[in-house]
PDB file of C-alpha atoms in Angstrom:
ATOM      1  CA  MET A   1       0.052   0.069  -0.002  1.00 45.00           C
ATOM      2  CA  PRO A   2       1.624   3.583  -0.985  1.00 46.00           C
ATOM      3  CA  ASN A   3       2.628   5.445   1.979  1.00 47.00           C
ATOM      4  CA  LEU A   4      -0.010   8.146   1.928  1.00 48.00           C
ATOM      5  CA  SER A   5      -0.951  10.644   4.889  1.00 51.00           C
ATOM      6  CA  VAL A   6      -3.836   9.838   6.974  1.00 53.00           C
ATOM      7  CA  LYS A   7      -5.341  13.205   6.216  1.00 56.00           C
ATOM      8  CA  GLY A   8      -5.441  12.220   2.781  1.00 56.00           C
ATOM      9  CA  LEU A   9      -7.099   8.544   3.181  1.00 57.00           C
ATOM     10  CA  LEU A  10      -9.476  10.271   5.520  1.00 58.00           C
ATOM     11  CA  GLU A  11     -10.708  12.541   2.721  1.00 61.00           C
ATOM     12  CA  SER A  12     -11.013   9.813   0.194  1.00 59.00           C
ATOM     13  CA  LEU A  13     -13.009   7.613   2.320  1.00 60.00           C
ATOM     14  CA  ASP A  14     -15.439  10.590   3.068  1.00 62.00           C
ATOM     15  CA  HIS A  15     -15.447  11.132  -0.682  1.00 62.00           C
ATOM     16  CA  LEU A  16     -16.362   7.358  -0.912  1.00 60.00           C
ATOM     17  CA  SER A  17     -19.166   7.533   1.865  1.00 61.00           C
ATOM     18  CA  ARG A  18     -20.793  10.527   0.429  1.00 62.00           C
ATOM     19  CA  ASN A  19     -20.858   8.994  -2.853  1.00 61.00           C
ATOM     20  CA  ILE A  20     -21.981   5.277  -2.459  1.00 60.00           C
ATOM     21  CA  GLY A  21     -23.339   5.642   1.521  1.00 52.00           C
ATOM     22  CA  LYS A  22     -26.648   6.459   0.369  1.00 57.00           C
ATOM     23  CA  TRP A  23     -26.548   3.170  -1.625  1.00 80.00           C
ATOM     24  CA  TRP A  24     -24.931   0.148   0.038  1.00 90.00           C
ATOM     25  CA  TYR A  25     -21.620   1.292   1.935  1.00 89.00           C
ATOM     26  CA  HIS A  26     -22.761   0.440   5.503  1.00 90.00           C
ATOM     27  CA  SER A  27     -19.623   2.228   6.846  1.00 84.00           C
ATOM     28  CA  ASN A  28     -18.524   0.757  10.304  1.00 87.00           C
ATOM     29  CA  LEU A  29     -21.669  -1.665  10.594  1.00 92.00           C
ATOM     30  CA  THR A  30     -19.655  -4.889  12.303  1.00 93.00           C
ATOM     31  CA  ARG A  31     -19.573  -8.593  10.713  1.00 92.00           C
ATOM     32  CA  HIS A  32     -22.145  -9.945  13.060  1.00 92.00           C
ATOM     33  CA  ALA A  33     -24.551  -6.998  12.165  1.00 93.00           C
ATOM     34  CA  ALA A  34     -23.798  -7.481   8.371  1.00 94.00           C
ATOM     35  CA  GLU A  35     -24.389 -11.588   8.629  1.00 93.00           C
ATOM     36  CA  ALA A  36     -27.614 -11.078  10.689  1.00 93.00           C
ATOM     37  CA  LEU A  37     -28.970  -8.357   8.285  1.00 94.00           C
ATOM     38  CA  LEU A  38     -28.382 -10.249   4.967  1.00 94.00           C
ATOM     39  CA  LEU A  39     -29.308 -13.623   6.524  1.00 92.00           C
ATOM     40  CA  SER A  40     -32.395 -12.376   7.923  1.00 92.00           C
ATOM     41  CA  ASN A  41     -33.367  -9.758   5.176  1.00 94.00           C
ATOM     42  CA  GLY A  42     -31.240 -10.594   2.006  1.00 93.00           C
ATOM     43  CA  CYS A  43     -31.283 -13.275  -0.708  1.00 94.00           C
ATOM     44  CA  ASP A  44     -28.943 -15.120  -2.610  1.00 93.00           C
ATOM     45  CA  GLY A  45     -26.772 -12.537  -4.250  1.00 94.00           C
ATOM     46  CA  SER A  46     -27.625  -9.571  -2.048  1.00 95.00           C
ATOM     47  CA  TYR A  47     -24.496  -7.676  -0.971  1.00 96.00           C
ATOM     48  CA  LEU A  48     -23.019  -4.621   1.207  1.00 95.00           C
ATOM     49  CA  LEU A  49     -19.876  -3.022   1.603  1.00 94.00           C
ATOM     50  CA  ARG A  50     -18.447  -2.075   4.989  1.00 93.00           C
ATOM     51  CA  ASP A  51     -15.293  -0.916   6.960  1.00 90.00           C
ATOM     52  CA  SER A  52     -12.762  -3.629   8.040  1.00 90.00           C
ATOM     53  CA  ASN A  53     -11.489  -3.393  11.317  1.00 84.00           C
ATOM     54  CA  GLU A  54      -7.950  -4.309  10.395  1.00 85.00           C
ATOM     55  CA  ARG A  55      -7.158  -0.868   8.611  1.00 83.00           C
ATOM     56  CA  ILE A  56      -7.985   2.403   7.431  1.00 81.00           C
ATOM     57  CA  GLY A  57      -8.269   1.711   3.645  1.00 79.00           C
ATOM     58  CA  LEU A  58      -9.395  -1.849   3.642  1.00 89.00           C
ATOM     59  CA  TYR A  59     -12.975  -2.780   3.370  1.00 92.00           C
ATOM     60  CA  SER A  60     -14.864  -6.213   3.364  1.00 94.00           C
ATOM     61  CA  LEU A  61     -17.596  -6.944   0.748  1.00 95.00           C
ATOM     62  CA  SER A  62     -20.153  -9.001   2.656  1.00 95.00           C
ATOM     63  CA  VAL A  63     -22.274 -11.298   0.109  1.00 95.00           C
ATOM     64  CA  ARG A  64     -25.072 -13.576   1.089  1.00 94.00           C
ATOM     65  CA  ALA A  65     -24.904 -17.167  -0.763  1.00 90.00           C
ATOM     66  CA  LYS A  66     -27.704 -19.658  -0.533  1.00 84.00           C
ATOM     67  CA  ASP A  67     -27.457 -20.332   3.341  1.00 84.00           C
ATOM     68  CA  SER A  68     -24.162 -18.327   4.462  1.00 88.00           C
ATOM     69  CA  VAL A  69     -22.518 -14.836   4.267  1.00 92.00           C
ATOM     70  CA  LYS A  70     -19.117 -14.816   2.693  1.00 92.00           C
ATOM     71  CA  HIS A  71     -16.637 -11.719   2.978  1.00 93.00           C
ATOM     72  CA  PHE A  72     -14.199 -10.500   0.518  1.00 94.00           C
ATOM     73  CA  HIS A  73     -11.569  -7.846   0.963  1.00 93.00           C
ATOM     74  CA  VAL A  74     -12.035  -4.434  -0.974  1.00 93.00           C
ATOM     75  CA  GLU A  75      -8.689  -2.318  -0.713  1.00 92.00           C
ATOM     76  CA  TYR A  76      -8.519   1.327  -1.291  1.00 87.00           C
ATOM     77  CA  THR A  77      -5.000   2.355  -2.344  1.00 85.00           C
ATOM     78  CA  GLY A  78      -5.439   5.899  -2.238  1.00 81.00           C
ATOM     79  CA  TYR A  79      -5.232   5.669  -5.974  1.00 85.00           C
ATOM     80  CA  SER A  80      -7.362   2.895  -6.985  1.00 89.00           C
ATOM     81  CA  PHE A  81      -9.850   0.135  -5.955  1.00 91.00           C
ATOM     82  CA  LYS A  82      -8.403  -3.340  -5.492  1.00 93.00           C
ATOM     83  CA  PHE A  83     -11.257  -6.344  -5.545  1.00 94.00           C
ATOM     84  CA  GLY A  84     -10.537  -9.843  -6.824  1.00 92.00           C
ATOM     85  CA  PHE A  85      -8.566  -9.694  -9.859  1.00 92.00           C
ATOM     86  CA  ASN A  86      -9.521  -6.479 -10.732  1.00 93.00           C
ATOM     87  CA  GLU A  87      -8.138  -2.935 -10.064  1.00 94.00           C
ATOM     88  CA  PHE A  88     -10.373   0.200 -10.758  1.00 93.00           C
ATOM     89  CA  SER A  89      -9.060   3.778 -11.098  1.00 91.00           C
ATOM     90  CA  SER A  90     -11.662   5.420 -10.054  1.00 86.00           C
ATOM     91  CA  LEU A  91     -14.815   5.379  -7.646  1.00 84.00           C
ATOM     92  CA  LYS A  92     -17.004   5.411 -10.998  1.00 85.00           C
ATOM     93  CA  ASP A  93     -15.554   2.487 -12.439  1.00 90.00           C
ATOM     94  CA  PHE A  94     -15.513   0.824  -8.950  1.00 90.00           C
ATOM     95  CA  VAL A  95     -19.153   1.304  -9.031  1.00 89.00           C
ATOM     96  CA  LYS A  96     -20.063   0.433 -12.569  1.00 91.00           C
ATOM     97  CA  HIS A  97     -18.366  -3.158 -12.249  1.00 94.00           C
ATOM     98  CA  PHE A  98     -21.198  -3.925  -9.676  1.00 93.00           C
ATOM     99  CA  ALA A  99     -23.728  -2.372 -11.862  1.00 91.00           C
ATOM    100  CA  ASN A 100     -22.902  -5.403 -14.319  1.00 94.00           C
ATOM    101  CA  GLN A 101     -23.221  -7.939 -11.586  1.00 94.00           C
ATOM    102  CA  PRO A 102     -20.255  -9.561 -11.504  1.00 94.00           C
ATOM    103  CA  LEU A 103     -19.708 -13.510 -10.856  1.00 94.00           C
ATOM    104  CA  ILE A 104     -17.359 -14.229  -8.103  1.00 91.00           C
ATOM    105  CA  GLY A 105     -16.400 -17.719  -6.540  1.00 85.00           C
ATOM    106  CA  SER A 106     -13.962 -18.831  -3.674  1.00 77.00           C
ATOM    107  CA  GLU A 107     -12.527 -22.115  -2.583  1.00 71.00           C
ATOM    108  CA  THR A 108     -15.567 -23.729  -2.015  1.00 68.00           C
ATOM    109  CA  GLY A 109     -16.061 -23.689  -5.664  1.00 69.00           C
ATOM    110  CA  THR A 110     -19.477 -21.819  -4.903  1.00 78.00           C
ATOM    111  CA  LEU A 111     -20.247 -19.161  -7.590  1.00 88.00           C
ATOM    112  CA  ILE A 112     -22.229 -16.358  -6.694  1.00 92.00           C
ATOM    113  CA  VAL A 113     -23.470 -13.277  -8.910  1.00 95.00           C
ATOM    114  CA  LEU A 114     -23.642 -10.129  -7.144  1.00 95.00           C
ATOM    115  CA  LYS A 115     -27.227  -8.697  -8.261  1.00 95.00           C
ATOM    116  CA  HIS A 116     -28.674  -6.981  -5.069  1.00 95.00           C
ATOM    117  CA  PRO A 117     -26.902  -4.124  -3.117  1.00 94.00           C
ATOM    118  CA  TYR A 118     -28.630  -3.841   0.004  1.00 94.00           C
ATOM    119  CA  PRO A 119     -29.133  -0.325   1.025  1.00 90.00           C
ATOM    120  CA  ARG A 120     -28.003   1.460   3.955  1.00 87.00           C
ATOM    121  CA  GLU A 121     -31.430   2.984   4.371  1.00 85.00           C
ATOM    122  CA  VAL A 122     -34.626   0.937   4.337  1.00 85.00           C
ATOM    123  CA  GLU A 123     -38.241   3.076   5.196  1.00 85.00           C
ATOM    124  CA  GLU A 124     -39.780   1.331   7.996  1.00 86.00           C
ATOM    125  CA  PRO A 125     -43.090   2.145   9.625  1.00 89.00           C
ATOM    126  CA  SER A 126     -43.059   4.390  12.858  1.00 87.00           C
ATOM    127  CA  ILE A 127     -45.134   2.143  15.058  1.00 87.00           C
ATOM    128  CA  TYR A 128     -44.659   1.609  18.652  1.00 86.00           C
ATOM    129  CA  GLU A 129     -46.137  -0.749  21.375  1.00 87.00           C
ATOM    130  CA  SER A 130     -47.752   0.695  24.329  1.00 88.00           C
ATOM    131  CA  VAL A 131     -46.931  -1.118  27.435  1.00 86.00           C
ATOM    132  CA  ARG A 132     -49.746  -2.635  29.060  1.00 86.00           C
ATOM    133  CA  VAL A 133     -47.986  -5.162  31.883  1.00 87.00           C
ATOM    134  CA  HIS A 134     -44.653  -4.455  33.394  1.00 85.00           C
ATOM    135  CA  THR A 135     -43.537  -6.388  36.361  1.00 85.00           C
ATOM    136  CA  ALA A 136     -40.064  -8.003  37.436  1.00 84.00           C
ATOM    137  CA  MET A 137     -39.745 -11.596  37.191  1.00 84.00           C
ATOM    138  CA  GLN A 138     -36.485 -11.833  39.763  1.00 84.00           C
ATOM    139  CA  THR A 139     -35.435  -9.892  42.800  1.00 84.00           C
ATOM    140  CA  GLY A 140     -32.089  -9.148  44.365  1.00 84.00           C
ATOM    141  CA  ARG A 141     -30.065  -8.598  40.999  1.00 84.00           C
ATOM    142  CA  THR A 142     -28.129  -6.024  39.984  1.00 84.00           C
ATOM    143  CA  GLU A 143     -26.242  -4.901  37.251  1.00 82.00           C
ATOM    144  CA  ASP A 144     -23.515  -7.562  37.418  1.00 78.00           C
ATOM    145  CA  ASP A 145     -26.278 -10.159  36.364  1.00 76.00           C
ATOM    146  CA  LEU A 146     -27.258  -8.226  33.413  1.00 78.00           C
ATOM    147  CA  VAL A 147     -24.560  -9.792  30.951  1.00 74.00           C
ATOM    148  CA  PRO A 148     -25.364  -9.386  27.230  1.00 74.00           C
ATOM    149  CA  THR A 149     -25.105 -12.485  25.223  1.00 73.00           C
ATOM    150  CA  ALA A 150     -25.639 -13.717  21.655  1.00 73.00           C
ATOM    151  CA  PRO A 151     -24.525 -17.105  19.545  1.00 70.00           C
ATOM    152  CA  SER A 152     -22.200 -15.861  16.682  1.00 74.00           C
ATOM    153  CA  LEU A 153     -23.696 -16.477  13.500  1.00 78.00           C
ATOM    154  CA  GLY A 154     -20.347 -17.696  11.478  1.00 81.00           C
ATOM    155  CA  THR A 155     -21.683 -19.095   8.307  1.00 86.00           C
ATOM    156  CA  LYS A 156     -20.110 -21.149   5.949  1.00 91.00           C
ATOM    157  CA  GLU A 157     -21.024 -23.583   3.171  1.00 90.00           C
ATOM    158  CA  GLY A 158     -19.655 -25.824   0.515  1.00 91.00           C
ATOM    159  CA  TYR A 159     -19.086 -29.219  -0.893  1.00 93.00           C
ATOM    160  CA  LEU A 160     -17.124 -31.911   1.297  1.00 95.00           C
ATOM    161  CA  THR A 161     -16.664 -35.691   0.842  1.00 95.00           C
ATOM    162  CA  LYS A 162     -17.861 -37.850   3.760  1.00 96.00           C
ATOM    163  CA  GLN A 163     -17.293 -41.209   4.860  1.00 93.00           C
ATOM    164  CA  GLY A 164     -20.537 -43.084   5.638  1.00 90.00           C
ATOM    165  CA  GLY A 165     -21.331 -44.289   9.155  1.00 81.00           C
ATOM    166  CA  LEU A 166     -22.240 -48.156   8.757  1.00 83.00           C
ATOM    167  CA  VAL A 167     -21.103 -48.412   4.946  1.00 82.00           C
ATOM    168  CA  LYS A 168     -17.693 -46.788   4.877  1.00 83.00           C
ATOM    169  CA  THR A 169     -17.933 -45.560   1.203  1.00 92.00           C
ATOM    170  CA  TRP A 170     -17.320 -41.659   0.287  1.00 95.00           C
ATOM    171  CA  LYS A 171     -19.898 -39.522  -0.942  1.00 95.00           C
ATOM    172  CA  THR A 172     -20.019 -35.776  -1.692  1.00 95.00           C
ATOM    173  CA  ARG A 173     -22.423 -33.727   0.337  1.00 96.00           C
ATOM    174  CA  TRP A 174     -23.622 -30.267   1.091  1.00 94.00           C
ATOM    175  CA  PHE A 175     -22.754 -28.963   4.108  1.00 95.00           C
ATOM    176  CA  THR A 176     -23.713 -25.568   5.623  1.00 94.00           C
ATOM    177  CA  LEU A 177     -22.759 -24.196   9.073  1.00 93.00           C
ATOM    178  CA  HIS A 178     -25.084 -21.783  10.735  1.00 89.00           C
ATOM    179  CA  ARG A 179     -24.932 -20.944  14.489  1.00 86.00           C
ATOM    180  CA  ASN A 180     -24.239 -24.361  16.061  1.00 91.00           C
ATOM    181  CA  GLU A 181     -25.288 -26.589  13.263  1.00 94.00           C
ATOM    182  CA  LEU A 182     -23.656 -28.421  10.937  1.00 96.00           C
ATOM    183  CA  LYS A 183     -26.126 -29.942   8.186  1.00 96.00           C
ATOM    184  CA  TYR A 184     -25.521 -31.783   5.486  1.00 96.00           C
ATOM    185  CA  PHE A 185     -27.482 -32.237   1.949  1.00 96.00           C
ATOM    186  CA  LYS A 186     -27.772 -34.829  -0.890  1.00 95.00           C
ATOM    187  CA  ASP A 187     -26.542 -31.818  -2.919  1.00 92.00           C
ATOM    188  CA  GLN A 188     -26.855 -27.931  -3.212  1.00 88.00           C
ATOM    189  CA  MET A 189     -30.613 -28.136  -3.878  1.00 89.00           C
ATOM    190  CA  SER A 190     -31.734 -30.338  -1.924  1.00 92.00           C
ATOM    191  CA  PRO A 191     -34.268 -28.857   0.511  1.00 91.00           C
ATOM    192  CA  GLU A 192     -34.067 -31.053   3.704  1.00 94.00           C
ATOM    193  CA  PRO A 193     -31.109 -31.928   5.251  1.00 96.00           C
ATOM    194  CA  ILE A 194     -29.738 -35.722   5.577  1.00 96.00           C
ATOM    195  CA  ARG A 195     -28.843 -34.767   9.231  1.00 96.00           C
ATOM    196  CA  ILE A 196     -28.116 -31.965  11.676  1.00 96.00           C
ATOM    197  CA  LEU A 197     -25.321 -32.155  13.730  1.00 97.00           C
ATOM    198  CA  ASP A 198     -25.395 -29.971  17.274  1.00 96.00           C
ATOM    199  CA  LEU A 199     -21.953 -28.481  17.551  1.00 95.00           C
ATOM    200  CA  THR A 200     -22.592 -28.057  21.237  1.00 94.00           C
ATOM    201  CA  GLU A 201     -22.168 -32.047  21.837  1.00 95.00           C
ATOM    202  CA  CYS A 202     -18.695 -32.073  19.525  1.00 96.00           C
ATOM    203  CA  SER A 203     -15.487 -32.413  21.518  1.00 95.00           C
ATOM    204  CA  ALA A 204     -12.813 -31.586  18.885  1.00 95.00           C
ATOM    205  CA  VAL A 205     -12.082 -30.762  15.037  1.00 96.00           C
ATOM    206  CA  GLN A 206      -8.736 -31.858  13.754  1.00 94.00           C
ATOM    207  CA  PHE A 207      -6.674 -32.825  10.778  1.00 94.00           C
ATOM    208  CA  ASP A 208      -6.696 -36.415  10.024  1.00 92.00           C
ATOM    209  CA  TYR A 209      -4.286 -38.690   8.421  1.00 90.00           C
ATOM    210  CA  SER A 210      -5.849 -42.244   9.167  1.00 89.00           C
ATOM    211  CA  GLN A 211      -8.087 -42.500   6.261  1.00 87.00           C
ATOM    212  CA  GLU A 212      -5.260 -42.122   3.353  1.00 84.00           C
ATOM    213  CA  ARG A 213      -6.878 -39.104   2.005  1.00 89.00           C
ATOM    214  CA  VAL A 214      -5.736 -35.758   1.351  1.00 90.00           C
ATOM    215  CA  ASN A 215      -7.220 -32.650   3.044  1.00 93.00           C
ATOM    216  CA  CYS A 216      -9.180 -35.094   5.370  1.00 96.00           C
ATOM    217  CA  PHE A 217     -10.434 -33.790   8.601  1.00 96.00           C
ATOM    218  CA  CYS A 218     -12.850 -35.267  11.809  1.00 96.00           C
ATOM    219  CA  LEU A 219     -15.374 -34.009  13.868  1.00 96.00           C
ATOM    220  CA  VAL A 220     -15.567 -36.127  17.316  1.00 96.00           C
ATOM    221  CA  PHE A 221     -18.778 -36.709  19.000  1.00 96.00           C
ATOM    222  CA  PRO A 222     -19.743 -38.975  21.541  1.00 95.00           C
ATOM    223  CA  PHE A 223     -21.588 -41.227  19.127  1.00 93.00           C
ATOM    224  CA  ARG A 224     -19.342 -41.144  16.171  1.00 94.00           C
ATOM    225  CA  THR A 225     -16.438 -39.655  14.491  1.00 95.00           C
ATOM    226  CA  PHE A 226     -17.143 -38.313  11.307  1.00 96.00           C
ATOM    227  CA  TYR A 227     -14.516 -37.966   8.538  1.00 96.00           C
ATOM    228  CA  LEU A 228     -14.728 -35.274   6.025  1.00 97.00           C
ATOM    229  CA  CYS A 229     -12.369 -34.168   3.126  1.00 96.00           C
ATOM    230  CA  ALA A 230     -12.110 -31.036   1.328  1.00 94.00           C
ATOM    231  CA  LYS A 231     -11.177 -30.568  -2.340  1.00 91.00           C
ATOM    232  CA  THR A 232      -8.052 -28.569  -1.581  1.00 90.00           C
ATOM    233  CA  GLY A 233      -5.802 -27.973   1.862  1.00 90.00           C
ATOM    234  CA  VAL A 234      -6.564 -23.960   2.020  1.00 88.00           C
ATOM    235  CA  GLU A 235     -10.667 -25.326   1.906  1.00 91.00           C
ATOM    236  CA  ALA A 236      -9.887 -27.837   4.452  1.00 92.00           C
ATOM    237  CA  ASP A 237      -8.244 -25.608   6.957  1.00 92.00           C
ATOM    238  CA  GLU A 238     -10.798 -22.809   6.663  1.00 90.00           C
ATOM    239  CA  TRP A 239     -13.379 -25.514   7.633  1.00 94.00           C
ATOM    240  CA  ILE A 240     -11.157 -26.670  10.489  1.00 94.00           C
ATOM    241  CA  LYS A 241     -10.673 -23.198  11.612  1.00 93.00           C
ATOM    242  CA  ILE A 242     -14.358 -21.712  11.875  1.00 93.00           C
ATOM    243  CA  LEU A 243     -15.261 -24.923  13.560  1.00 95.00           C
ATOM    244  CA  ARG A 244     -12.772 -24.664  16.205  1.00 95.00           C
ATOM    245  CA  TRP A 245     -13.756 -21.180  16.577  1.00 92.00           C
ATOM    246  CA  LYS A 246     -17.551 -22.216  16.841  1.00 92.00           C
ATOM    247  CA  LEU A 247     -16.498 -24.829  19.800  1.00 94.00           C
ATOM    248  CA  SER A 248     -14.340 -22.083  21.492  1.00 91.00           C
ATOM    249  CA  GLN A 249     -17.228 -19.950  21.477  1.00 88.00           C
ATOM    250  CA  ILE A 250     -19.402 -22.802  23.059  1.00 88.00           C
ATOM    251  CA  ARG A 251     -17.235 -23.597  25.624  1.00 88.00           C
ATOM    252  CA  LYS A 252     -16.744 -19.547  26.512  1.00 85.00           C
ATOM    253  CA  GLN A 253     -20.534 -19.438  26.751  1.00 80.00           C
ATOM    254  CA  LEU A 254     -20.606 -22.373  28.943  1.00 79.00           C
ATOM    255  CA  ASP A 255     -18.038 -21.083  31.354  1.00 74.00           C
ATOM    256  CA  GLN A 256     -19.758 -17.763  31.490  1.00 71.00           C
ATOM    257  CA  ARG A 257     -22.940 -19.457  32.507  1.00 67.00           C
ATOM    258  CA  GLU A 258     -21.322 -21.680  34.977  1.00 66.00           C
ATOM    259  CA  GLY A 259     -19.214 -18.426  36.439  1.00 62.00           C
ATOM    260  CA  THR A 260     -22.902 -16.865  36.870  1.00 57.00           C
ATOM    261  CA  ILE A 261     -24.502 -19.893  38.814  1.00 55.00           C
ATOM    262  CA  ARG A 262     -21.674 -20.253  41.024  1.00 56.00           C
ATOM    263  CA  SER A 263     -21.877 -16.667  42.090  1.00 55.00           C
ATOM    264  CA  ARG A 264     -25.056 -16.846  42.498  1.00 53.00           C
ATOM    265  CA  SER A 265     -24.976 -19.967  44.967  1.00 52.00           C
ATOM    266  CA  PHE A 266     -22.400 -18.102  46.649  1.00 49.00           C
ATOM    267  CA  ILE A 267     -24.695 -15.157  47.370  1.00 49.00           C
ATOM    268  CA  PHE A 268     -27.385 -17.256  48.436  1.00 48.00           C
ATOM    269  CA  LYS A 269     -25.570 -19.298  50.828  1.00 51.00           C
TER     270      LYS A 269
END
């Protein structure tokens, strides 16, 4: 990245905000909020641009796929915009590229057509409910008990080759990861999953070398170990990374709940 002054970058970013902000630039929208927004109200091919929290001049393009949200880097150098294999010398050319509905794909092999820019401003009715009942369901609690919690979305989808449970043959299945559920389908177009795996029951995710297959990893459950293979090492690493992250979040939430229970039991002893 060229050695530009922070002032120059901020002026350029302000120009970006004023020119596409009214359309689909969501500035400081978080990754979690972007996923929640696109999953709940977007459709296949919906997308938005937001600031990356890594550094100034780096953006994230969040894109809704069939059952997940994917994130891609967009870099502004101060002179041009870099996205994918392309570089655009002006903001006008960058926006025009999206107007022509680009087709993009990642390591999963999933292709997405960017068709629907998600607007930053969406009109909603100004309707409020009147409070008719208002009471407390607990007593004796303080602000320390008011701990905001929400499960991370952390979505991912793609084809993986899975070993059968009884018959040890390998078949390609479509996998989707959403919240704490890993589902697999016969193929991408199947409406109902073959099985849903609850990751709160999973004890480990790790690379596997016992099956004499490359790019293989396994998920360890009390009732069975699932063996999966990706097409590339990069894709296998991405699956392992996000699944391990999911398990760490699950354990963190369990530790928080246990800590809250212990503190309450200490108070009432």
